[in-house]
Coordinates of C-alpha atoms and ligand atoms in Angstrom, one line a residue:
M1100 CA 65.5 -4.1 20.8
T1101 CA 67.1 -5.3 17.5
I1102 CA 64.7 -6.8 15.0
K1103 CA 65.8 -10.2 13.7
I1104 CA 64.7 -11.0 10.1
A1105 CA 65.1 -14.3 8.5
V1106 CA 65.7 -13.8 4.8
L1107 CA 64.7 -16.6 2.4
P1108 CA 65.4 -15.5 -1.2
G1109 CA 64.1 -18.8 -2.8
D1110 CA 64.2 -19.5 -6.5
G1111 CA 63.9 -17.8 -9.9
I1112 CA 63.7 -14.0 -9.5
G1113 CA 63.5 -14.4 -5.7
P1114 CA 67.2 -13.6 -5.0
E1115 CA 67.2 -10.6 -7.4
I1116 CA 64.1 -8.9 -5.8
V1117 CA 65.1 -9.7 -2.3
A1118 CA 68.5 -8.1 -2.9
E1119 CA 66.7 -4.8 -3.6
A1120 CA 64.6 -5.0 -0.5
L1121 CA 67.7 -5.5 1.5
K1122 CA 69.2 -2.4 0.0
V1123 CA 66.2 -0.5 1.3
L1124 CA 66.6 -2.2 4.7
D1125 CA 70.3 -1.2 4.8
C1126 CA 69.3 2.4 4.1
L1127 CA 66.8 2.4 7.0
R1128 CA 69.5 1.0 9.2
S1129 CA 72.3 3.3 8.2
D1130 CA 70.3 6.6 7.6
F1131 CA 67.4 6.2 10.0
G1132 CA 68.8 4.2 12.9
L1133 CA 66.5 1.2 12.5
A1134 CA 67.9 -1.6 14.7
V1135 CA 67.7 -4.7 12.5
E1136 CA 69.8 -7.7 11.7
T1137 CA 69.3 -10.3 9.0
E1138 CA 70.2 -13.9 8.4
H1139 CA 69.8 -15.9 5.2
A1140 CA 68.5 -19.5 4.7
L1141 CA 67.5 -21.7 1.8
I1142 CA 64.0 -22.7 0.9
G1143 CA 62.2 -24.2 -2.1
G1144 CA 64.1 -25.5 -5.1
A1145 CA 67.4 -23.9 -3.9
A1146 CA 67.1 -25.8 -0.7
Y1147 CA 66.2 -29.0 -2.5
D1148 CA 69.3 -28.7 -4.7
A1149 CA 71.6 -28.1 -1.7
H1150 CA 70.0 -30.4 0.9
G1151 CA 67.5 -32.7 -0.9
T1152 CA 64.5 -31.1 0.8
P1153 CA 62.6 -27.9 0.0
F1154 CA 62.2 -27.2 3.7
P1155 CA 65.4 -27.9 5.7
K1156 CA 65.3 -28.1 9.5
E1157 CA 67.9 -25.3 9.7
T1158 CA 65.5 -23.0 7.8
L1159 CA 62.6 -23.8 10.1
E1160 CA 64.8 -23.2 13.2
L1161 CA 66.1 -19.9 11.8
C1162 CA 62.5 -18.8 11.1
R1163 CA 61.3 -19.9 14.5
A1164 CA 64.1 -17.8 16.2
A1165 CA 63.5 -14.8 14.0
D1166 CA 61.0 -12.0 14.7
S1167 CA 59.8 -12.1 11.1
I1168 CA 60.5 -13.6 7.7
L1169 CA 61.1 -12.0 4.3
L1170 CA 60.6 -14.4 1.4
G1171 CA 61.3 -14.0 -2.3
A1172 CA 59.5 -16.7 -4.2
V1173 CA 59.8 -20.5 -4.8
G1174 CA 59.4 -22.9 -7.6
G1175 CA 60.3 -23.4 -11.3
P1176 CA 60.1 -25.9 -14.1
K1177 CA 63.3 -27.6 -13.0
W1178 CA 61.6 -29.0 -9.9
E1179 CA 58.2 -29.8 -11.4
P1180 CA 59.0 -33.5 -12.1
L1181 CA 59.7 -34.1 -8.4
D1182 CA 57.3 -35.9 -6.1
Y1183 CA 54.8 -33.5 -4.4
S1184 CA 56.5 -33.9 -1.1
L1185 CA 59.7 -32.6 -2.5
R1186 CA 58.4 -29.7 -4.6
P1187 CA 59.5 -26.2 -3.8
E1188 CA 56.0 -25.2 -2.8
R1189 CA 56.1 -27.7 0.1
G1190 CA 58.6 -25.4 1.7
L1191 CA 56.2 -22.6 1.8
L1192 CA 53.3 -24.7 2.9
G1193 CA 55.5 -26.2 5.6
L1194 CA 56.5 -22.8 6.9
R1195 CA 52.9 -21.6 7.0
S1196 CA 51.7 -24.5 9.0
E1197 CA 54.7 -24.9 11.3
L1198 CA 54.5 -21.2 12.3
E1199 CA 50.7 -21.2 12.2
L1200 CA 50.6 -18.2 9.8
F1201 CA 46.8 -18.3 9.6
S1202 CA 46.0 -14.8 8.6
N1203 CA 47.0 -13.8 5.0
L1204 CA 46.8 -10.1 4.2
R1205 CA 46.7 -9.2 0.6
P1206 CA 46.3 -5.5 -0.2
A1207 CA 45.3 -4.5 -3.7
V1208 CA 46.3 -0.8 -4.1
L1209 CA 46.3 1.0 -7.4
Y1210 CA 49.0 3.6 -7.6
P1211 CA 47.8 6.8 -9.4
Q1212 CA 50.9 6.6 -11.7
L1213 CA 49.8 3.1 -12.9
V1214 CA 46.1 3.7 -13.6
S1215 CA 46.6 3.0 -17.3
A1216 CA 48.2 -0.4 -16.5
S1217 CA 44.8 -1.8 -15.3
T1218 CA 42.6 -3.6 -17.7
L1219 CA 39.6 -1.8 -16.2
K1220 CA 38.5 1.7 -17.0
P1221 CA 40.3 4.4 -15.0
E1222 CA 37.1 5.6 -13.4
V1223 CA 36.4 2.1 -12.1
V1224 CA 39.8 1.5 -10.5
A1225 CA 41.4 4.9 -9.8
G1226 CA 41.9 5.2 -6.0
L1227 CA 41.4 1.5 -5.4
D1228 CA 42.6 0.3 -2.0
I1229 CA 41.3 -3.1 -0.8
M1230 CA 42.6 -5.4 1.8
I1231 CA 41.8 -9.1 1.5
V1232 CA 42.2 -11.1 4.7
R1233 CA 42.4 -14.7 3.8
E1234 CA 42.4 -17.7 6.1
L1235 CA 45.5 -19.6 5.3
T1236 CA 45.9 -22.8 7.3
G1237 CA 42.5 -24.4 7.1
G1238 CA 39.6 -25.1 4.8
I1239 CA 39.6 -27.3 1.7
Y1240 CA 43.3 -27.2 1.1
F1241 CA 44.0 -29.0 4.3
G1242 CA 40.7 -30.8 5.1
K1243 CA 40.6 -34.6 5.5
P1244 CA 39.6 -37.0 4.0
R1245 CA 41.2 -36.1 0.7
G1246 CA 42.5 -38.1 -2.2
R1247 CA 41.7 -40.2 -5.2
R1248 CA 40.0 -43.6 -5.4
I1249 CA 38.1 -45.9 -7.6
N1250 CA 34.4 -45.7 -6.8
E1251 CA 31.8 -48.5 -6.7
D1252 CA 31.2 -48.1 -10.4
G1253 CA 34.8 -48.6 -11.2
E1254 CA 35.3 -44.9 -12.1
R1255 CA 38.2 -42.7 -10.9
E1256 CA 37.0 -40.2 -8.3
G1257 CA 38.7 -37.3 -6.5
Y1258 CA 37.5 -35.8 -3.2
N1259 CA 38.5 -33.1 -0.8
T1260 CA 36.9 -31.8 2.4
L1261 CA 35.9 -28.3 3.3
V1262 CA 36.0 -28.1 7.0
Y1263 CA 36.4 -25.2 9.5
S1264 CA 36.1 -25.3 13.3
E1265 CA 34.5 -22.5 15.1
S1266 CA 37.8 -21.4 16.7
E1267 CA 39.5 -21.2 13.3
I1268 CA 36.8 -18.9 12.0
R1269 CA 36.8 -16.9 15.2
R1270 CA 40.5 -16.1 15.1
I1271 CA 40.6 -15.1 11.4
A1272 CA 37.5 -13.0 12.0
H1273 CA 39.1 -11.1 14.9
S1274 CA 42.2 -10.5 12.7
A1275 CA 40.0 -9.1 9.9
F1276 CA 38.0 -6.8 12.3
Q1277 CA 41.2 -5.5 13.8
I1278 CA 42.6 -4.6 10.4
A1279 CA 39.3 -3.0 9.4
R1280 CA 39.6 -0.8 12.5
K1281 CA 43.0 0.5 11.2
R1282 CA 41.4 1.3 7.8
N1283 CA 37.9 2.5 6.9
R1284 CA 36.0 0.2 9.3
R1285 CA 34.0 -1.7 6.7
L1286 CA 34.3 -5.5 6.5
C1287 CA 32.6 -7.7 3.9
S1288 CA 32.7 -11.4 4.7
I1289 CA 32.6 -13.7 1.7
D1290 CA 30.9 -17.1 1.8
K1291 CA 28.6 -19.5 0.0
A1292 CA 26.2 -19.9 2.9
N1293 CA 23.3 -20.7 0.5
V1294 CA 25.0 -23.9 -0.6
L1295 CA 27.7 -25.0 1.8
E1296 CA 27.0 -25.8 5.5
C1297 CA 30.6 -25.0 6.4
T1298 CA 30.3 -21.5 5.2
E1299 CA 26.9 -21.1 6.8
L1300 CA 28.8 -21.7 10.1
W1301 CA 31.4 -19.2 8.8
R1302 CA 28.7 -16.5 8.5
E1303 CA 27.2 -17.3 11.9
V1304 CA 30.6 -17.1 13.7
V1305 CA 31.6 -13.9 11.9
I1306 CA 28.4 -12.2 13.0
E1307 CA 29.1 -13.3 16.6
V1308 CA 32.6 -12.0 16.5
G1309 CA 31.3 -8.8 15.0
K1310 CA 29.5 -8.0 18.2
D1311 CA 32.9 -7.2 19.7
Y1312 CA 33.4 -4.6 17.0
P1313 CA 30.3 -2.4 16.8
D1314 CA 32.4 0.4 15.2
V1315 CA 33.0 -1.8 12.1
A1316 CA 30.2 -2.1 9.5
L1317 CA 29.9 -5.8 8.7
S1318 CA 28.3 -7.1 5.5
H1319 CA 28.2 -10.5 3.8
M1320 CA 28.4 -11.5 0.2
Y1321 CA 28.3 -14.8 -1.7
V1322 CA 31.6 -15.6 -3.4
D1323 CA 30.2 -15.6 -6.9
N1324 CA 28.7 -12.1 -6.5
A1325 CA 32.0 -11.0 -4.9
A1326 CA 33.9 -12.0 -8.0
M1327 CA 31.4 -10.1 -10.1
Q1328 CA 31.5 -7.0 -7.9
L1329 CA 35.3 -7.0 -7.9
V1330 CA 35.4 -6.3 -11.6
R1331 CA 32.1 -4.2 -11.7
N1332 CA 32.7 -1.8 -8.8
P1333 CA 35.8 -2.8 -6.8
K1334 CA 35.9 0.5 -4.8
Q1335 CA 32.8 -0.5 -2.8
F1336 CA 35.2 -2.8 -0.7
D1337 CA 37.4 -1.9 2.2
V1338 CA 38.4 -5.2 3.9
M1339 CA 37.2 -8.5 2.5
L1340 CA 37.3 -11.6 4.8
T1341 CA 37.5 -15.0 3.0
D1342 CA 38.3 -18.6 3.6
N1343 CA 41.4 -20.2 2.1
M1344 CA 40.2 -21.1 -1.3
F1345 CA 37.8 -18.2 -2.0
G1346 CA 40.6 -15.9 -0.9
D1347 CA 43.1 -17.6 -3.2
I1348 CA 40.9 -16.9 -6.2
L1349 CA 39.5 -13.5 -5.3
S1350 CA 42.9 -12.0 -4.3
D1351 CA 44.4 -12.9 -7.7
C1352 CA 41.4 -11.2 -9.3
A1353 CA 41.8 -8.1 -7.1
A1354 CA 45.6 -8.1 -7.8
M1355 CA 45.0 -7.9 -11.5
L1356 CA 42.8 -4.9 -11.1
T1357 CA 45.9 -3.0 -10.2
G1358 CA 47.6 -3.8 -13.5
S1359 CA 50.8 -5.6 -12.3
I1360 CA 51.5 -8.6 -10.2
G1361 CA 55.0 -7.1 -9.6
M1362 CA 53.6 -4.3 -7.4
L1363 CA 51.7 -6.2 -4.7
P1364 CA 53.0 -7.3 -1.3
S1365 CA 51.5 -9.7 1.2
A1366 CA 51.8 -10.8 4.8
S1367 CA 51.0 -14.0 6.5
L1368 CA 50.6 -13.5 10.3
A1369 CA 50.6 -15.8 13.3
E1370 CA 48.6 -14.9 16.5
S1371 CA 51.8 -13.7 18.1
G1372 CA 52.2 -11.0 15.4
K1373 CA 55.1 -12.7 13.8
G1374 CA 54.8 -12.8 10.1
M1375 CA 56.1 -14.0 6.8
Y1376 CA 56.2 -11.2 4.2
E1377 CA 56.4 -11.9 0.5
P1378 CA 55.4 -10.5 -2.9
I1379 CA 52.2 -12.2 -4.2
H1380 CA 53.8 -13.2 -7.4
G1381 CA 55.8 -16.4 -8.0
S1382 CA 59.4 -17.0 -9.1
A1383 CA 58.8 -15.8 -12.7
P1384 CA 61.2 -18.4 -14.3
D1385 CA 60.5 -16.8 -17.7
I1386 CA 62.5 -13.6 -16.7
A1387 CA 64.8 -15.0 -13.9
G1388 CA 68.4 -14.0 -14.2
R1389 CA 67.8 -11.2 -16.7
G1390 CA 67.7 -8.3 -14.1
I1391 CA 64.4 -7.0 -15.3
A1392 CA 62.0 -8.2 -12.5
N1393 CA 60.0 -5.6 -10.6
P1394 CA 61.3 -5.5 -7.0
I1395 CA 58.5 -3.2 -5.7
A1396 CA 56.2 -5.9 -4.4
T1397 CA 59.1 -7.2 -2.3
I1398 CA 60.1 -3.7 -1.1
L1399 CA 56.5 -3.1 -0.1
S1400 CA 56.4 -6.4 1.7
L1401 CA 59.2 -5.0 3.8
A1402 CA 57.1 -2.0 4.5
M1403 CA 54.2 -4.2 5.5
M1404 CA 56.5 -6.1 7.9
L1405 CA 57.5 -2.9 9.6
R1406 CA 53.9 -1.9 10.0
Y1407 CA 52.2 -5.1 11.0
S1408 CA 54.9 -7.0 13.0
F1409 CA 56.9 -4.2 14.5
D1410 CA 54.6 -1.2 14.7
E1411 CA 57.2 0.9 12.8
A1412 CA 54.5 2.8 10.8
V1413 CA 56.9 5.7 10.2
S1414 CA 59.5 3.5 8.5
A1415 CA 56.8 1.8 6.5
E1416 CA 55.4 5.1 5.3
R1417 CA 59.0 6.2 4.4
I1418 CA 59.3 3.2 2.1
E1419 CA 55.9 3.6 0.6
K1420 CA 56.6 7.3 -0.1
A1421 CA 59.9 6.5 -1.7
V1422 CA 58.2 4.0 -4.0
Q1423 CA 55.7 6.7 -5.0
T1424 CA 58.6 9.2 -5.6
A1425 CA 60.5 6.7 -7.8
L1426 CA 57.2 6.2 -9.8
D1427 CA 56.6 9.9 -10.0
Q1428 CA 60.1 10.4 -11.4
G1429 CA 59.1 8.1 -14.2
F1430 CA 61.1 5.0 -13.3
R1431 CA 59.4 1.7 -14.5
T1432 CA 60.4 -1.9 -14.8
A1433 CA 59.4 -3.7 -18.0
D1434 CA 56.1 -5.0 -16.5
I1435 CA 54.7 -1.5 -15.8
V1436 CA 56.5 0.6 -18.5
S1437 CA 54.3 2.9 -20.5
E1438 CA 54.7 5.8 -22.9
G1439 CA 56.6 8.7 -21.4
T1440 CA 58.3 6.7 -18.7
V1441 CA 61.8 5.3 -18.4
E1442 CA 62.4 1.6 -18.4
V1443 CA 64.9 0.4 -15.8
G1444 CA 66.1 -2.9 -14.5
T1445 CA 65.6 -4.5 -11.1
A1446 CA 68.8 -3.0 -9.5
A1447 CA 68.2 0.5 -11.0
M1448 CA 64.6 0.5 -9.6
G1449 CA 66.0 -0.5 -6.2
D1450 CA 68.6 2.3 -6.4
A1451 CA 65.9 4.9 -7.4
I1452 CA 63.8 3.9 -4.4
V1453 CA 66.8 4.1 -2.0
T1454 CA 67.7 7.5 -3.4
A1455 CA 64.2 8.6 -2.8
L1456 CA 64.2 7.2 0.7
R1457 CA 67.4 9.1 1.6
A1458 CA 65.6 12.3 0.4
V1459 CA 62.4 11.7 2.4
Ligands
NAD1231 P1 54.6 -15.9 -11.6 O1 53.9 -15.0 -10.6 O2 55.9 -16.4 -11.2 O3 54.6 -15.3 -13.0 C1 53.5 -14.9 -13.8 C2 53.9 -13.8 -14.8 O4 54.1 -12.6 -14.1 C3 55.2 -14.2 -15.6 O5 55.0 -13.7 -16.9 C4 56.2 -13.4 -14.8 O6 57.3 -13.0 -15.7 C5 55.5 -12.2 -14.4 N1 56.0 -11.6 -13.1 C6 55.9 -12.2 -11.9 N2 56.5 -11.5 -11.0 C7 57.1 -10.4 -11.6 C8 57.9 -9.3 -11.2 N3 58.3 -9.1 -10.0 N4 58.3 -8.4 -12.2 C9 57.9 -8.6 -13.5 N5 57.1 -9.6 -13.9 C10 56.7 -10.5 -13.0 O7 53.6 -17.2 -11.7 P2 53.7 -18.5 -12.5 O8 54.5 -18.3 -13.8 O9 52.4 -19.1 -12.5 O10 54.6 -19.4 -11.6 C11 56.0 -19.6 -11.7 C12 56.6 -20.4 -10.5 O11 56.3 -19.7 -9.3 C13 55.8 -21.7 -10.4 O12 56.8 -22.7 -10.0 C14 54.9 -21.5 -9.2 O13 54.6 -22.7 -8.5 C15 55.6 -20.5 -8.4 N6 54.8 -19.7 -7.5 C16 55.4 -19.4 -6.3 C17 54.7 -18.5 -5.5 C18 55.3 -18.2 -4.2 O14 56.5 -18.4 -4.0 N7 54.6 -17.6 -3.3 C19 53.5 -18.0 -5.9 C20 53.0 -18.3 -7.1 C21 53.7 -19.1 -8.0

């Protein structure tokens, strides 16, 4: 079966970093016989400029027909004055909800070569390997009622609703337990059950689902403590399960433990296993067009796609190993460069990884 990948480069550095991931994919196809085909579509600001919408119908159709999606990044100052409904980010949110990509996987892995890039002490972060599983299509970002109004005292008031149904909690909990099974079988569920009824239910349902996974050690932690523990002793975590907003915040915190935002991939999965894979960083308008962006997060997103959507663990490991080799050889983009290493641009980093891949 030929794997069909929809490629959405997006805005800013998106096209530059996606081009490097495609070099890696081409190498897997030509040298290792991976049966894969790609088709490109517009999303975000680029789609707005071409079609007047950040989320064209053709893009949705292509993504529906594809087996998985590789995305660069969207957004930039050029589109900030637009109405919310036309902003590049609406394209992403649209895709997540149309394809029901409810399970967001955000690994935070510290490569041994980059220990000095972390702001934390080496002994605290060396060997770090956490997976955050974040619920992506529910919670306070989507709950209704929401809005702004003038209250009885004539004051402006803003309000949002944190709401989760039992079934929404159940499906993300299953997703997290299954991932924990593929790792070190420890799952820490994050909530604020002491204050928020919604997360009290979250804890209750996670415990119920946990009965199906007696081989996974389940624990619970309040979100404020989790934030503290992530910077105090992050290696205590294996898989963390969070709702949408807590995961948004904690995963950025975990990402920074690893030193560079340019290294970290992510996956957003539907129940069918179909997924959208993208680097966790944005479109980096400050460095777009200069050929200096780090393509590794996007290349590792491709590895995640092969592992989680296509059960191609061998190809995924090949890519991960090639990244390690390029780092071992001392190649670094500007965001991760340090003394004794060689600074290279986006394309040269992609080339170094492809060369290492050929030699695997
Ligand atoms: P950002 O992640 O784009 O950039 C933050 C900093 O990290 C910048 O200094 C940037 O140069 C650097 N950086 C990011 N990726 C890098 C890479 N691969 N290599 C080297 N350096 C890198 O975040 P931001 O500046 O807050 O947002 C810029 C735009 O991206 C905004 O329009 C925002 O809405 C959008 N955004 C999009 C996504 C997405 O597409 N998933 C995610 C976050 C932000």
